PDB file of N, CA and C in Angstrom:
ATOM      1  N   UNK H 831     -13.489  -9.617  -3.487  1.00  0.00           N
ATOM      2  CA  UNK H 831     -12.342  -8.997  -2.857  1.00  0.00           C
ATOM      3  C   UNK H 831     -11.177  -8.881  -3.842  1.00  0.00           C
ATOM      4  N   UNK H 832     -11.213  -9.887  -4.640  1.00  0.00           N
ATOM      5  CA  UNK H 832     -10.209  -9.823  -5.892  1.00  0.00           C
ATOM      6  C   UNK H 832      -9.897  -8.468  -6.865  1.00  0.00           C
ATOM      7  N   UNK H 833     -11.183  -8.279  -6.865  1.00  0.00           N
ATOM      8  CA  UNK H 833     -11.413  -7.047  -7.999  1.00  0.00           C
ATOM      9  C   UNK H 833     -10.611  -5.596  -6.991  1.00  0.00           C
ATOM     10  N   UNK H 834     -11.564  -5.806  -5.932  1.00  0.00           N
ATOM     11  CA  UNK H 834     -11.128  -4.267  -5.082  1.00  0.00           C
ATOM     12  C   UNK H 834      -9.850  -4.547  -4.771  1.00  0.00           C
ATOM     13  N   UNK H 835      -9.194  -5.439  -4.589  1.00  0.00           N
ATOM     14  CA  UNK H 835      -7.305  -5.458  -4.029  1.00  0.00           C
ATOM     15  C   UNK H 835      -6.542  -4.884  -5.676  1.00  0.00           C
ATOM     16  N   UNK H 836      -7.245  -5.649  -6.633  1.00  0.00           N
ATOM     17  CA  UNK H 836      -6.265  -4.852  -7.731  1.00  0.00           C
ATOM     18  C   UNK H 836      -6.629  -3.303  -7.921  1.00  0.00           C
ATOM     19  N   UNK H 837      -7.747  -3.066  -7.590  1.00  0.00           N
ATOM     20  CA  UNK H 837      -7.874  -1.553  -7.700  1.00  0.00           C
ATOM     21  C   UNK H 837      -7.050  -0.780  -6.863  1.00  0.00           C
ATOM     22  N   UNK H 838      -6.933  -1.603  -5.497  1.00  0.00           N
ATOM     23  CA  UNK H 838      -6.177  -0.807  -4.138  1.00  0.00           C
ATOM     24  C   UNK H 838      -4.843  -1.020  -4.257  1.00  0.00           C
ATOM     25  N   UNK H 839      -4.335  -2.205  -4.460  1.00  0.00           N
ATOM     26  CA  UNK H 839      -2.791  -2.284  -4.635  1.00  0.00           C
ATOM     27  C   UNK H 839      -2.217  -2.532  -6.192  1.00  0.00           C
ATOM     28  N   UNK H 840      -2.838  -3.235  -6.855  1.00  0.00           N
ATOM     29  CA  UNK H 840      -2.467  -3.248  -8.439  1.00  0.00           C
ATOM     30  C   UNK H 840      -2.249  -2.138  -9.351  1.00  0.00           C
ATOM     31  N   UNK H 841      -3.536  -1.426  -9.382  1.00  0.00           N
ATOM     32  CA  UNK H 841      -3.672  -0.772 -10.144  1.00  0.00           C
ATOM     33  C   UNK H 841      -3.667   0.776 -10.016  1.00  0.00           C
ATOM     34  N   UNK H 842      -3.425   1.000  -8.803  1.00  0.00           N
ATOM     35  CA  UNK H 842      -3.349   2.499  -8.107  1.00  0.00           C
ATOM     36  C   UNK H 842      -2.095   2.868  -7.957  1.00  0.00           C
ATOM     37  N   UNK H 843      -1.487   3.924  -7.900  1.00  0.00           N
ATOM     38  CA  UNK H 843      -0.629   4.636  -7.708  1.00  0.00           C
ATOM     39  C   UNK H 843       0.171   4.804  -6.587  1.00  0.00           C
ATOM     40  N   UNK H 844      -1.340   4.817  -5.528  1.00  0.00           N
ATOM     41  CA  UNK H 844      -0.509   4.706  -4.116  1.00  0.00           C
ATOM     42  C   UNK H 844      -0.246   2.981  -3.866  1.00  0.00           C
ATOM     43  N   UNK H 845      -0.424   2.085  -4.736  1.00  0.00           N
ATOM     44  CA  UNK H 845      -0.610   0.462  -4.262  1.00  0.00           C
ATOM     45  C   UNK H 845       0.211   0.219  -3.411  1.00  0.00           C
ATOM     46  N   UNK H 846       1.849   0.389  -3.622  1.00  0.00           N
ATOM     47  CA  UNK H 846       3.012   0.017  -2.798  1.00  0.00           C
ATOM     48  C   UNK H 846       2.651   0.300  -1.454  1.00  0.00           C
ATOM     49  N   UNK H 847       2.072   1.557  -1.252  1.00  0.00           N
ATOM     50  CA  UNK H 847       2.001   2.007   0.276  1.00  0.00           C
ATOM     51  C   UNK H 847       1.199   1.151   0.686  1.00  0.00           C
ATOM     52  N   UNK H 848      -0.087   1.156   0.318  1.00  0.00           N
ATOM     53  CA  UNK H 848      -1.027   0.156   0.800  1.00  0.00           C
ATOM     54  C   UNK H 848      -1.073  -1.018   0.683  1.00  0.00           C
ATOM     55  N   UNK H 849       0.369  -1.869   0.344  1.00  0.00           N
ATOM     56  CA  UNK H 849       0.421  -3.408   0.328  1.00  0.00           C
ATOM     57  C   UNK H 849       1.305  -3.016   1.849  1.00  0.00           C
ATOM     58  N   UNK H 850       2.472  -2.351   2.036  1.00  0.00           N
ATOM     59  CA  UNK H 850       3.151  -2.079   2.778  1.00  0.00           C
ATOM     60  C   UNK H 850       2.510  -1.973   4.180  1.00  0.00           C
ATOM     61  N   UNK H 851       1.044  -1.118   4.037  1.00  0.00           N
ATOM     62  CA  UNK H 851       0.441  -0.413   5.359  1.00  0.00           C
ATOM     63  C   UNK H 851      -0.179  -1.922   5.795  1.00  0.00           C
ATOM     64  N   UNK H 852      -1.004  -3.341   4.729  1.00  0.00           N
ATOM     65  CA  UNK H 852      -1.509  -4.107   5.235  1.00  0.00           C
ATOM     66  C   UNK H 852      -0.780  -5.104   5.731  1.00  0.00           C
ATOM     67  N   UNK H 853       0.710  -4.887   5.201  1.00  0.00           N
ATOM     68  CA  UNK H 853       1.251  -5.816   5.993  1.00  0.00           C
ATOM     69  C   UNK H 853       2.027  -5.965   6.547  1.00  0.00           C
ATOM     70  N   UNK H 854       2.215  -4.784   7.102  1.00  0.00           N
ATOM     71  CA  UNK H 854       2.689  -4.120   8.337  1.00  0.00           C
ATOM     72  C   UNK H 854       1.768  -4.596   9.452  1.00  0.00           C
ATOM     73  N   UNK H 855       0.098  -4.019   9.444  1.00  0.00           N
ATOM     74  CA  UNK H 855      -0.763  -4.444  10.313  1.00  0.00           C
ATOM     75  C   UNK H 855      -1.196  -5.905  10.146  1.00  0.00           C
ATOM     76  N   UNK H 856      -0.717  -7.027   9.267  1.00  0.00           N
ATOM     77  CA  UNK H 856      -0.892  -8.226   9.603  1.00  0.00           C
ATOM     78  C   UNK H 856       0.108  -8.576  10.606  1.00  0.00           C
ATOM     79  N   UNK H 857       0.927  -8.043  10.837  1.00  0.00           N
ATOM     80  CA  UNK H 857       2.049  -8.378  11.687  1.00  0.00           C
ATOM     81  C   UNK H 857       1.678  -8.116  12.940  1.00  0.00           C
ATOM     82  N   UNK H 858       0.922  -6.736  13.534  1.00  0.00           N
ATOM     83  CA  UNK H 858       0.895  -6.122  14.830  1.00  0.00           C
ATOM     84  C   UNK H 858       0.178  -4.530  14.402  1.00  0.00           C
ATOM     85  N   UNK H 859      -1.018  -4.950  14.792  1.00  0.00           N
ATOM     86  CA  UNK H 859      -1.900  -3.801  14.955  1.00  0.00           C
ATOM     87  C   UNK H 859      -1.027  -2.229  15.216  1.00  0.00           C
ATOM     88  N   UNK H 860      -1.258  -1.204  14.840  1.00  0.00           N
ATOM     89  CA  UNK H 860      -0.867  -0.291  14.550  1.00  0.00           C
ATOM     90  C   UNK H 860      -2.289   1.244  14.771  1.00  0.00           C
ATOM     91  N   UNK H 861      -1.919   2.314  15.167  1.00  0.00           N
ATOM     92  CA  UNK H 861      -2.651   3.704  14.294  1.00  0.00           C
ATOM     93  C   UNK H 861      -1.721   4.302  13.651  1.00  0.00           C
ATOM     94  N   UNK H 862      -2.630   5.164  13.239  1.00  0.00           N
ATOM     95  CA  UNK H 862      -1.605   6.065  11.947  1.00  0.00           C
ATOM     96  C   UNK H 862      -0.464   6.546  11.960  1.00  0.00           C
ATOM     97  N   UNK H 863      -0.315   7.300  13.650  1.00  0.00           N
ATOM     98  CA  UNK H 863       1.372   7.788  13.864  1.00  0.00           C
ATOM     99  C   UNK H 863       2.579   6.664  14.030  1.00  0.00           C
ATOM    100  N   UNK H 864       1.656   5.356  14.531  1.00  0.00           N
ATOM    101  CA  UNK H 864       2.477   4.290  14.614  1.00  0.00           C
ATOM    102  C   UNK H 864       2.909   4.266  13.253  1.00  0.00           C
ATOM    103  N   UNK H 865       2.008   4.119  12.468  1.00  0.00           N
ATOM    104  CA  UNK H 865       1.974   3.548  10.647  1.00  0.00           C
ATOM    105  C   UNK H 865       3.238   4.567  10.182  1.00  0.00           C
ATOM    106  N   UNK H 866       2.844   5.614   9.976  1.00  0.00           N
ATOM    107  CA  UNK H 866       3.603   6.679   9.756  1.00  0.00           C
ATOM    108  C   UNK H 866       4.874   6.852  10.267  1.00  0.00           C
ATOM    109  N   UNK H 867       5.349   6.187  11.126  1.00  0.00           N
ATOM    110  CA  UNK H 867       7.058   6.488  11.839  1.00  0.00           C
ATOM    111  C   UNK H 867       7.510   4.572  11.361  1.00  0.00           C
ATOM    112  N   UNK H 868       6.670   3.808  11.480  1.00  0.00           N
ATOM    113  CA  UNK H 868       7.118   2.583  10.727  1.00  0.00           C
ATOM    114  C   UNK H 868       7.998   2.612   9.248  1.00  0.00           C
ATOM    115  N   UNK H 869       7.137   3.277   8.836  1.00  0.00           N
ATOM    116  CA  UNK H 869       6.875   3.011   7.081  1.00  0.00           C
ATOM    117  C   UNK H 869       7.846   4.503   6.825  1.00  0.00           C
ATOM    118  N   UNK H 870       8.124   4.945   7.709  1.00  0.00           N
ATOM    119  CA  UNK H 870       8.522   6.715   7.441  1.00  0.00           C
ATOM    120  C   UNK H 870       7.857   7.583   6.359  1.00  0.00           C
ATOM    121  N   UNK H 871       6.339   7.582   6.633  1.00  0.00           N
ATOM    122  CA  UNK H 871       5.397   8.299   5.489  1.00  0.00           C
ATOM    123  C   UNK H 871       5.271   9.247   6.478  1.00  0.00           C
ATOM    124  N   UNK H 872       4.501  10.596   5.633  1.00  0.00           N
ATOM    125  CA  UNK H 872       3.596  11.332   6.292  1.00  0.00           C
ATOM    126  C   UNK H 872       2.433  11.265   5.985  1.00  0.00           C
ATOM    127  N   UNK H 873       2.262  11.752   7.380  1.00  0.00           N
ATOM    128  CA  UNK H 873       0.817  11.336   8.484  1.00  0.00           C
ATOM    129  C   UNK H 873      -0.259  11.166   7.661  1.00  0.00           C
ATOM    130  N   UNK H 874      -0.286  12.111   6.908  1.00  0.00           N
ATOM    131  CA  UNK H 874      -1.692  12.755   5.899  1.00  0.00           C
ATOM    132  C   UNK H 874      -1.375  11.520   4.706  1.00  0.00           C
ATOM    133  N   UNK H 875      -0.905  11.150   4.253  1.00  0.00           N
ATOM    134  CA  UNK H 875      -0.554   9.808   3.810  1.00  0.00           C
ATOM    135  C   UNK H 875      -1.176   8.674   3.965  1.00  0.00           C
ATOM    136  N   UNK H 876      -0.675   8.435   5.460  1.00  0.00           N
ATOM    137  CA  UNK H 876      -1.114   6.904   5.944  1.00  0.00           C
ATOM    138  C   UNK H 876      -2.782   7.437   6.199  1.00  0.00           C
ATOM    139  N   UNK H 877      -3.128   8.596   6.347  1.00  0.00           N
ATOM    140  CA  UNK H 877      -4.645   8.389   6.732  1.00  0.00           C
ATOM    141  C   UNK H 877      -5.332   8.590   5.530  1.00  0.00           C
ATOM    142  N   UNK H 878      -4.714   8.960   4.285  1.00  0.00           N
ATOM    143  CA  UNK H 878      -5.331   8.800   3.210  1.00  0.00           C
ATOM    144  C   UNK H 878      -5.347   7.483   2.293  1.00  0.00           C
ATOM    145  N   UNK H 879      -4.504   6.648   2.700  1.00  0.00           N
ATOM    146  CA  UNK H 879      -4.620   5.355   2.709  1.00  0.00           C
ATOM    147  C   UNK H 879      -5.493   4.879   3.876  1.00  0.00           C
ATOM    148  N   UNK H 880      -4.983   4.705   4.812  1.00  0.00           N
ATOM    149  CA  UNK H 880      -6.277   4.092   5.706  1.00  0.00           C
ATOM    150  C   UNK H 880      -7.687   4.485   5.371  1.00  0.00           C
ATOM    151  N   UNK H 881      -8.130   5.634   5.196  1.00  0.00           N
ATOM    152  CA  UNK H 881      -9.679   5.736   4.846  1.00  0.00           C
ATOM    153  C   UNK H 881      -9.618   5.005   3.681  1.00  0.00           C
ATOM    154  N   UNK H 882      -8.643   4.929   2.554  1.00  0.00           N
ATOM    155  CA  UNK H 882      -9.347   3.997   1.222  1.00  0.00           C
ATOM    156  C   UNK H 882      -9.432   2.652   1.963  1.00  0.00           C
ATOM    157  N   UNK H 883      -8.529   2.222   3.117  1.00  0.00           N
ATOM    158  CA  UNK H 883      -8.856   0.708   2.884  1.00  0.00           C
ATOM    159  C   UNK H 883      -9.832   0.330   3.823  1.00  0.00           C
ATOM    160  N   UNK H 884     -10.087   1.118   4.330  1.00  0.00           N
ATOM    161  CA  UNK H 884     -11.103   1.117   5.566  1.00  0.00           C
ATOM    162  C   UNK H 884     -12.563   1.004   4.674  1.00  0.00           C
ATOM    163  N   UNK H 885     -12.511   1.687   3.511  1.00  0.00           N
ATOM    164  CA  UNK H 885     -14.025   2.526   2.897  1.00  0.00           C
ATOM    165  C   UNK H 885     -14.350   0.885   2.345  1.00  0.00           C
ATOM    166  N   UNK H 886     -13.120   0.280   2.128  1.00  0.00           N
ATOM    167  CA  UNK H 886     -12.906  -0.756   1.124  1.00  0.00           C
ATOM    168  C   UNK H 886     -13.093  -1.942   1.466  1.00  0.00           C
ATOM    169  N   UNK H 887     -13.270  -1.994   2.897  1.00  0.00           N
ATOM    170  CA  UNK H 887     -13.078  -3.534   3.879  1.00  0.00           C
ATOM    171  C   UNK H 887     -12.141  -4.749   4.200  1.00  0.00           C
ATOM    172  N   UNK H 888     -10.763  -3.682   4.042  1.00  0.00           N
ATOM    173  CA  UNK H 888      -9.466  -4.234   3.978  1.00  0.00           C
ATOM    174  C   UNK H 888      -9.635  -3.772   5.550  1.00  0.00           C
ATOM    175  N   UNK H 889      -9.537  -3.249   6.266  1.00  0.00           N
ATOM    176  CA  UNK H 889      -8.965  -2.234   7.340  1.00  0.00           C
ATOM    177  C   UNK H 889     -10.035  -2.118   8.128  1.00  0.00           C
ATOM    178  N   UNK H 890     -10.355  -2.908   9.374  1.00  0.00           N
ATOM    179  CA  UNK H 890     -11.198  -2.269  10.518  1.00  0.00           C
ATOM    180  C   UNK H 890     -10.360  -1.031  12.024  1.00  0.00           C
ATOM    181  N   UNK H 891     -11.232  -0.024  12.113  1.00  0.00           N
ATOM    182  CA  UNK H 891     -10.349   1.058  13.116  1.00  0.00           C
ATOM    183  C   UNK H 891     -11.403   0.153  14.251  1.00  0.00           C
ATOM    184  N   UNK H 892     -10.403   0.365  15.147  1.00  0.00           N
ATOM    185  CA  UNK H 892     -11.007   0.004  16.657  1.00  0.00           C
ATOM    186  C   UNK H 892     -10.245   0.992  17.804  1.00  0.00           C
ATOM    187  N   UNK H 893     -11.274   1.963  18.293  1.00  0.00           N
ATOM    188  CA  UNK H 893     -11.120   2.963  19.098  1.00  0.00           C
ATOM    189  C   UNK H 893     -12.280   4.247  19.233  1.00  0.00           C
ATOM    190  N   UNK H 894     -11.443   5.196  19.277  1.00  0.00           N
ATOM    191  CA  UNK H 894     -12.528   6.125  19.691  1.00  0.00           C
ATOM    192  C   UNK H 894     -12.520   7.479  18.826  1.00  0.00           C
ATOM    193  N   UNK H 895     -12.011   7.121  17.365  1.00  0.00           N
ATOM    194  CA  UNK H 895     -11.540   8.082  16.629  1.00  0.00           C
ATOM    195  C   UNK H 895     -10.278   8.402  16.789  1.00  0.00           C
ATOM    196  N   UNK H 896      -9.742   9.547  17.232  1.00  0.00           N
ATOM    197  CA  UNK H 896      -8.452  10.149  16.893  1.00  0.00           C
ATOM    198  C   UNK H 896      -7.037   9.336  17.122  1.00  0.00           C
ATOM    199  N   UNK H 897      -7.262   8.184  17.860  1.00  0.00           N
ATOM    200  CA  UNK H 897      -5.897   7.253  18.317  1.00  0.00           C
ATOM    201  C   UNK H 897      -6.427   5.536  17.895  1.00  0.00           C
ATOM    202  N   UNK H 898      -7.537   5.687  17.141  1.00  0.00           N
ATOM    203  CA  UNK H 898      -7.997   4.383  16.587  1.00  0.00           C
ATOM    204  C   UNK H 898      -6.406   3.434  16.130  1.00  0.00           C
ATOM    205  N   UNK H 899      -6.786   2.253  16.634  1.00  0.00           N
ATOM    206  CA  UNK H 899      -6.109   1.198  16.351  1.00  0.00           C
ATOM    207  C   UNK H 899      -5.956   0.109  15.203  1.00  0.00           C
ATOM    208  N   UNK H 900      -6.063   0.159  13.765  1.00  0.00           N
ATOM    209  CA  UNK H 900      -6.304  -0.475  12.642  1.00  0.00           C
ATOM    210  C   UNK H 900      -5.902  -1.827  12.610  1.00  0.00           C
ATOM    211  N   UNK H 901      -6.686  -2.966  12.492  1.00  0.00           N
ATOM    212  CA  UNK H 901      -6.723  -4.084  12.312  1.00  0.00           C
ATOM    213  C   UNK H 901      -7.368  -4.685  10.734  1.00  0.00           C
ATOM    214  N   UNK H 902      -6.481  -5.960  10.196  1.00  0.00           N
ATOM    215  CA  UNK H 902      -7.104  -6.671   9.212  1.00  0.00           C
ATOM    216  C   UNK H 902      -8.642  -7.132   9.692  1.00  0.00           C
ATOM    217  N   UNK H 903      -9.335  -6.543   8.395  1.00  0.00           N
ATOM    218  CA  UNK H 903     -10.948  -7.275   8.272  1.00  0.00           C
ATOM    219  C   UNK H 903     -10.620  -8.911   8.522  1.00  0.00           C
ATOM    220  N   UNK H 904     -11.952  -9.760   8.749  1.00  0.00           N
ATOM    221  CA  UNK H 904     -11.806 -10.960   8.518  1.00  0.00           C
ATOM    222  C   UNK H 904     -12.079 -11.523   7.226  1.00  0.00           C
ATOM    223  N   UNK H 905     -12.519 -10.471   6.376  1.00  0.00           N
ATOM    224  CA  UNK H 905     -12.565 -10.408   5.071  1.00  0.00           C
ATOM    225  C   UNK H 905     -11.202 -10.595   4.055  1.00  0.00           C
ATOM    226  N   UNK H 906     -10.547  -9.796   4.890  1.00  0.00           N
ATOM    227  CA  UNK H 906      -8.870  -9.508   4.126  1.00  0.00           C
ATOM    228  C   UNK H 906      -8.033 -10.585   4.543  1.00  0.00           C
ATOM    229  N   UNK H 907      -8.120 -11.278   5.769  1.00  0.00           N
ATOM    230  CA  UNK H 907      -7.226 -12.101   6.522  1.00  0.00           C
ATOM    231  C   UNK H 907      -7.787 -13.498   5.758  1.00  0.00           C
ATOM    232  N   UNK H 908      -8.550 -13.650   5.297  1.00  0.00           N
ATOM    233  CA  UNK H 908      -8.993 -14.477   4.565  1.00  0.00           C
ATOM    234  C   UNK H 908      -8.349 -14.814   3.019  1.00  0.00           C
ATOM    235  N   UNK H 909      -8.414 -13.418   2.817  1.00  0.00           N
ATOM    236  CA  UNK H 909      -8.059 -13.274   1.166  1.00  0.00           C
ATOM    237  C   UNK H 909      -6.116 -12.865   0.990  1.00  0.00           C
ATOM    238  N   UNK H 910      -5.527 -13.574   2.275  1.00  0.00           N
ATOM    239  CA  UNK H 910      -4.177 -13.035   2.157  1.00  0.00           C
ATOM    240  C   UNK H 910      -3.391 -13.868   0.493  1.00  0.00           C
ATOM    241  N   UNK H 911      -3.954 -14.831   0.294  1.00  0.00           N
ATOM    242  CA  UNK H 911      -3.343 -15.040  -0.748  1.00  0.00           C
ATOM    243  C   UNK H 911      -3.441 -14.451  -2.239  1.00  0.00           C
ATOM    244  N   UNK H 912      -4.691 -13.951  -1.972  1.00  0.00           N
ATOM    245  CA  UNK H 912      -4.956 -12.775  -3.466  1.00  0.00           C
ATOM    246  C   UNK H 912      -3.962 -12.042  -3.228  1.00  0.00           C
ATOM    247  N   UNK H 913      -3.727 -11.646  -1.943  1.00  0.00           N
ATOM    248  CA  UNK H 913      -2.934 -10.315  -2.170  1.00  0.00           C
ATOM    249  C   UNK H 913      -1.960 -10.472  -2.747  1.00  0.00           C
ATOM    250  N   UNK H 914      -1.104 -11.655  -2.038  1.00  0.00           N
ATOM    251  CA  UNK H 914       0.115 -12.105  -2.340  1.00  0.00           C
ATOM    252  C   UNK H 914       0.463 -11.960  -4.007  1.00  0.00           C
ATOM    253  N   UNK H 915      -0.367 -12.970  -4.383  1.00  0.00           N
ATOM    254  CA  UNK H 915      -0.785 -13.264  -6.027  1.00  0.00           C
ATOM    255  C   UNK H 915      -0.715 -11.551  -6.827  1.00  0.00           C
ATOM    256  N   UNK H 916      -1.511 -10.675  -5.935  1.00  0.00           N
ATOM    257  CA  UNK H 916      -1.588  -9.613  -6.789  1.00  0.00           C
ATOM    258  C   UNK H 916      -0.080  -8.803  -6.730  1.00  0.00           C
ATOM    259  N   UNK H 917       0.231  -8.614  -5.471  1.00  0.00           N
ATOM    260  CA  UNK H 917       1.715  -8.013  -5.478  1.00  0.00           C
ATOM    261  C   UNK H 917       2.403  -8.447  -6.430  1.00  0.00           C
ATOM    262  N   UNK H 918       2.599  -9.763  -6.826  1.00  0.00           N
ATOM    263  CA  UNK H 918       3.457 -10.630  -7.591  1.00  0.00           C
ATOM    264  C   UNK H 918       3.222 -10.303  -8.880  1.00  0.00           C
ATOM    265  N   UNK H 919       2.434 -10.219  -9.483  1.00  0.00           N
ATOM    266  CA  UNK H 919       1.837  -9.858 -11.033  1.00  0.00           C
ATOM    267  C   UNK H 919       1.654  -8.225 -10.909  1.00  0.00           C
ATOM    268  N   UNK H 920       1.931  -7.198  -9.636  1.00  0.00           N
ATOM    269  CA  UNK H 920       2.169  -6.033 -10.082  1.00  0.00           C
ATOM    270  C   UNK H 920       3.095  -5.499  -9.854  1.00  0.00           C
ATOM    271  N   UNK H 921       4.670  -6.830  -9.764  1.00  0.00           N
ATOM    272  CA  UNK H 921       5.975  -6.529  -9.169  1.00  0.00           C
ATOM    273  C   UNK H 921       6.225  -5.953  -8.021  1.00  0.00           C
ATOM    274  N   UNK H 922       5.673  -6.189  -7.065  1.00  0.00           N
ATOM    275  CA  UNK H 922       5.899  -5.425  -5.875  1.00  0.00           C
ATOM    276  C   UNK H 922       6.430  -6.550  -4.810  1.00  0.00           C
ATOM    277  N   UNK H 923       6.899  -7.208  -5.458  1.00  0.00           N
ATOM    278  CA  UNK H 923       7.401  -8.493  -4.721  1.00  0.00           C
ATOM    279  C   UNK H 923       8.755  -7.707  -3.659  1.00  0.00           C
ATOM    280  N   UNK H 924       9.143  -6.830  -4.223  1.00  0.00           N
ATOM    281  CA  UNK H 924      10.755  -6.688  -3.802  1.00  0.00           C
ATOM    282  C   UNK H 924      10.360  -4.639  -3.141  1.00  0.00           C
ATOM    283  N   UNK H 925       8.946  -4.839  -2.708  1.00  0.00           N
ATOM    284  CA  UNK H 925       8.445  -3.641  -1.726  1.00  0.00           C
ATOM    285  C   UNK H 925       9.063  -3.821  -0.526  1.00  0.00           C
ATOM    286  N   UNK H 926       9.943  -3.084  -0.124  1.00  0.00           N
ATOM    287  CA  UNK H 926      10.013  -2.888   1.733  1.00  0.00           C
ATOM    288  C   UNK H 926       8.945  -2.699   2.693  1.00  0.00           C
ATOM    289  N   UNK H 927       8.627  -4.049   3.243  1.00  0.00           N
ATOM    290  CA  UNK H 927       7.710  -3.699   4.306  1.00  0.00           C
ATOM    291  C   UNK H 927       8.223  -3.936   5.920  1.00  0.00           C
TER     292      UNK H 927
END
């Protein structure tokens, strides 16, 4: 899980959003328009993040497709301290979430 979080938040471009989007939903489950008026992204945004973290096993959807509800894997809720660790060593300490 180490390797894929620096690819997803370290080392990517979009990382900020997607440290932002997971921990946002560690707080209180969310879908995308929720995500999207939170974070004030657009839409096409948060779902292009959500499919990476979803593809990735950061992000389980629970629903019926189009109003799916995104929850932390038990994979990710596990590994909250990598993340932490990784934000920190890719300065994103001082990200608005």
């Amino acid at each position: 899980m180490r390797k894929v979080l620096w690819w997803l938040i370290g080392g990517a471009r979009g990382g900020s959003n997607r440290f932002r989007i997971i921990r946002t939903l560690e707080r209180e489950p969310m879908n995308a328009n929720q995500l999207a008026a939170e974070l004030d992204l657009d839409y096409k945004t948060i779902r292009h993040h959500l499919d990476l973290l979803t593809e990735n096993d950061v992000l389980e959807p629970v629903g019926d497709g189009y109003g799916d509800v995104y929850f932390l894997t038990e994979r990710m809720e596990s590994n909250m301290d990598v993340l932490d660790t990784i934000a920190e060593q890719a300065d994103l300490g001082d990200v608005d979430v």
